[in-house]
Short mmCIF file of C-alpha atoms in Angstrom, two decimals:
data_model
loop_
_atom_site.label_atom_id
_atom_site.label_comp_id
_atom_site.label_asym_id
_atom_site.label_seq_id
_atom_site.Cartn_x
_atom_site.Cartn_y
_atom_site.Cartn_z
CA MET A 65 -7.16 2.14 -7.72
CA ILE A 66 -11.15 1.47 -7.39
CA LEU A 67 -13.30 2.17 -10.33
CA VAL A 68 -17.40 2.92 -9.26
CA ASN A 69 -18.89 1.80 -12.19
CA LYS A 70 -22.23 2.66 -13.69
CA VAL A 71 -22.95 5.83 -11.50
CA ASP A 72 -25.56 7.08 -13.77
CA LEU A 73 -27.82 4.89 -12.50
CA VAL A 74 -27.47 6.07 -8.68
CA LEU A 75 -28.59 9.44 -7.11
CA GLU A 76 -24.95 11.30 -6.20
CA PRO A 77 -25.64 10.82 -2.08
CA GLN A 78 -25.58 7.28 -2.59
CA ILE A 79 -22.32 7.61 -4.69
CA VAL A 80 -20.71 9.84 -1.96
CA LEU A 81 -21.72 7.25 0.61
CA THR A 82 -19.60 4.84 -1.25
CA GLU A 83 -16.82 6.51 -1.93
CA GLU A 84 -16.53 7.71 1.69
CA LEU A 85 -16.70 4.39 2.75
CA LEU A 86 -14.47 2.89 0.40
CA HIS A 87 -11.65 6.06 1.40
CA LYS A 88 -12.57 4.69 5.24
CA LEU A 89 -11.19 1.29 4.15
CA ASN A 90 -8.09 2.74 2.17
CA PRO A 91 -7.65 6.43 3.02
CA VAL A 92 -4.99 6.97 0.05
CA VAL A 93 -6.70 4.58 -2.63
CA PRO A 94 -7.84 7.23 -6.03
CA VAL A 95 -11.72 6.26 -6.77
CA TYR A 96 -12.78 7.12 -10.47
CA ARG A 97 -16.35 6.83 -11.04
CA THR A 98 -17.15 5.33 -14.78
CA ILE A 99 -20.23 5.31 -17.10
CA GLN A 100 -20.50 1.99 -18.95
CA GLY A 101 -17.11 1.14 -17.81
CA GLN A 102 -15.85 4.20 -19.79
CA VAL A 103 -12.30 5.43 -18.22
CA ASP A 104 -9.49 7.30 -19.15
CA LEU A 105 -6.79 4.23 -19.94
CA ALA A 106 -4.01 6.99 -18.80
CA LEU A 107 -5.41 6.77 -15.02
CA VAL A 108 -5.14 2.95 -15.16
CA MET A 109 -2.63 1.91 -17.33
CA GLY A 110 1.32 2.19 -16.99
CA ILE A 111 0.98 3.96 -13.39
CA MET A 112 3.99 1.90 -12.41
CA ALA A 113 2.21 1.10 -8.87
CA TYR A 114 5.70 -0.39 -7.79
CA ALA A 115 8.30 1.97 -9.33
CA SER A 116 7.20 5.28 -7.21
CA PRO A 117 5.74 6.11 -4.26
CA PRO A 118 2.09 6.64 -4.52
CA SER A 119 -0.10 9.28 -4.85
CA PHE A 120 -1.63 10.58 -1.59
CA GLN A 121 -4.22 12.15 -3.12
CA LYS A 122 -7.80 11.12 -3.90
CA VAL A 123 -9.10 11.54 -7.42
CA THR A 124 -12.79 11.16 -8.26
CA SER A 125 -13.12 11.47 -12.41
CA VAL A 126 -16.57 10.99 -14.42
CA PRO A 127 -17.06 10.66 -17.92
CA HIS A 128 -18.58 13.60 -19.68
CA ASN A 129 -22.37 12.89 -19.83
CA ASP A 130 -24.68 16.34 -20.34
CA ASP A 131 -27.40 14.68 -18.40
CA TYR A 132 -24.68 14.08 -14.99
CA HIS A 133 -23.65 17.36 -13.50
CA HIS A 134 -20.84 17.18 -11.23
CA ASP A 135 -19.13 19.79 -9.17
CA GLY A 136 -15.53 18.78 -8.87
CA ASP A 137 -14.09 16.82 -6.37
CA ILE A 138 -16.19 15.27 -3.56
CA THR A 139 -13.96 13.86 -1.30
CA ASP A 140 -11.78 15.90 1.35
CA ASP A 141 -8.10 15.86 2.20
CA LEU A 142 -6.15 13.38 3.92
CA THR A 143 -6.36 15.49 7.57
CA HIS A 144 -9.87 13.94 8.78
CA THR A 145 -11.60 14.48 11.69
CA HIS A 146 -12.76 10.80 12.86
CA PRO A 147 -10.60 7.95 12.87
CA THR A 148 -11.21 5.14 9.92
CA HIS A 149 -11.82 2.02 11.97
CA TYR A 150 -8.34 0.77 11.15
CA GLU A 151 -6.59 3.89 13.10
CA ALA A 152 -9.65 3.17 15.62
CA ARG A 153 -8.15 -0.42 16.42
CA GLY A 154 -4.73 0.60 16.49
CA ILE A 155 -3.87 -0.83 13.33
CA SER A 156 -1.17 1.72 10.92
CA SER A 157 0.91 1.13 8.30
CA LEU A 158 5.15 2.03 7.76
CA GLN A 159 6.72 2.29 4.79
CA VAL A 160 10.54 2.24 4.20
CA ILE A 161 12.67 2.53 1.30
CA CYS A 162 15.51 0.10 1.00
CA PRO A 163 18.40 0.51 -0.77
CA ALA A 164 20.07 -2.04 -3.84
CA LEU A 165 20.47 -5.13 -1.44
CA SER A 166 23.74 -7.82 -1.42
CA PRO A 167 22.91 -11.44 -1.05
CA SER A 168 23.74 -10.89 2.70
CA HIS A 169 21.73 -8.19 3.31
CA LEU A 170 18.61 -10.32 1.54
CA GLU A 171 19.43 -12.72 4.60
CA ARG A 172 19.53 -10.21 7.37
CA LEU A 173 16.19 -9.03 5.77
CA ASP A 174 14.41 -12.26 5.31
CA GLU A 175 15.64 -13.28 9.19
CA TRP A 176 14.16 -10.00 10.42
CA ILE A 177 10.69 -10.52 8.59
CA ARG A 178 10.66 -13.80 10.44
CA ILE A 179 11.52 -12.48 13.97
CA ILE A 180 8.64 -9.55 13.38
CA LEU A 181 5.95 -12.06 11.98
CA TRP A 182 6.80 -15.03 13.74
CA GLU A 183 7.84 -13.87 17.42
CA ASN A 184 5.89 -10.62 17.49
CA HIS A 185 8.60 -8.83 18.43
CA LEU A 186 11.79 -6.43 16.98
CA PRO A 187 15.18 -8.64 17.07
CA HIS A 188 16.37 -7.55 20.83
CA ASP A 189 13.32 -5.47 21.68
CA ASP A 190 10.50 -7.03 23.52
CA ARG A 191 8.03 -4.49 22.63
CA GLU A 192 4.71 -6.40 21.38
CA LEU A 193 4.64 -6.00 17.32
CA ARG A 194 1.69 -7.47 15.09
CA ILE A 195 1.93 -7.72 11.66
CA LEU A 196 -1.36 -8.21 9.56
CA ARG A 197 0.39 -7.85 6.13
CA CYS A 198 3.78 -6.96 4.52
CA LYS A 199 4.42 -6.49 0.88
CA GLY A 200 7.81 -5.09 -0.57
CA LEU A 201 9.84 -5.11 -3.66
CA PHE A 202 13.86 -5.06 -3.36
CA THR A 203 16.51 -4.57 -5.93
CA MET A 204 19.85 -6.53 -5.49
CA GLN A 205 22.88 -4.98 -6.41
CA SER A 206 23.13 -7.49 -9.05
CA GLY A 207 19.81 -6.23 -10.49
CA GLU A 208 18.16 -9.05 -9.79
CA GLN A 209 14.48 -8.17 -8.18
CA TYR A 210 12.97 -9.79 -5.26
CA VAL A 211 8.79 -9.60 -4.43
CA LEU A 212 7.82 -9.71 -0.62
CA GLN A 213 3.88 -10.74 0.15
CA GLY A 214 3.19 -11.92 3.65
CA VAL A 215 -0.05 -12.01 5.46
CA GLN A 216 0.26 -12.68 9.42
CA ASN A 217 2.54 -15.09 10.30
CA LEU A 218 3.01 -16.62 6.07
CA TYR A 219 4.71 -15.20 4.18
CA GLU A 220 7.18 -15.23 1.08
CA ILE A 221 10.30 -14.05 -0.79
CA SER A 222 10.29 -14.65 -4.60
CA GLN A 223 12.38 -13.55 -7.57
CA VAL A 224 10.83 -11.55 -10.25
CA ASP A 225 10.96 -13.27 -13.36
CA GLU A 226 13.83 -11.75 -15.58
CA GLY A 227 11.12 -10.11 -18.21
CA HIS A 228 9.41 -8.47 -15.84
CA VAL A 229 12.27 -6.50 -14.13
CA THR A 230 11.33 -2.81 -13.83
CA GLY A 231 14.70 -1.83 -15.78
CA VAL A 232 17.18 0.83 -13.93
CA PRO A 233 17.47 -0.67 -10.66
CA GLU A 234 15.42 1.31 -8.00
CA PRO A 235 15.44 1.73 -4.30
CA GLY A 236 13.16 -1.20 -2.87
CA LYS A 237 10.25 -0.62 -0.42
CA LEU A 238 8.91 -2.37 2.61
CA VAL A 239 5.60 -1.62 3.76
CA LEU A 240 4.17 -2.76 6.70
CA ILE A 241 0.48 -2.67 8.06
CA GLY A 242 -0.20 -3.96 11.88
CA LYS A 243 -0.20 -2.65 15.51
CA GLY A 244 3.07 -1.67 16.98
CA LEU A 245 4.57 -0.03 14.27
CA SER A 246 7.18 2.88 15.29
CA ASP A 247 9.81 4.81 14.37
CA ALA A 248 11.76 1.29 16.40
CA VAL A 249 10.59 -0.51 13.96
CA ARG A 250 11.72 1.58 10.78
CA ARG A 251 15.27 1.73 12.49
CA SER A 252 15.61 -1.42 13.51
CA LEU A 253 15.20 -2.23 9.50
CA GLU A 254 17.29 0.17 8.46
CA ASP A 255 19.82 -0.80 10.62
CA ILE A 256 19.91 -4.67 9.17
CA LEU A 257 20.27 -2.74 5.89
CA LYS A 258 23.42 -0.87 6.40
#
């Protein structure tokens, strides 16, 4: 999420332009307007960003101020007519839900990630694939959780400290951002997790 602070010190067109630029960078990020950093804590605390699918709504919020008038949501739907700069460059994202993993599943997942990041293609498929960023949270059948963080060809899968485990095991998620992301990528990953 993004907090746009000090909205009381600039004109509405400047705020709208800033929000439009932010949504071109990340079309689904919630943007909240603030004055003196005042924001409803329910919007930013305990949102379980890794535990549930993100809300794909653009949100703007302005604290009550008698000198400032706001006519509601100034952002449009996700159906936009102009591509973002990412889309114009052929960059897209893909999210795959992962079941609870066995140790052998985790090993196969690690190997799959190495191939797509280091060799720039899917296993047993020569179509070019370029991953710029990858993130994930995986739950093991034993209840342990692992986090994936990767940028281009560098990545790390590390176990979440026991005190930070989210409780009831939930399905994991893997998010890829890059070029060449197609249903073939989804099917390839789902095949190794069976």
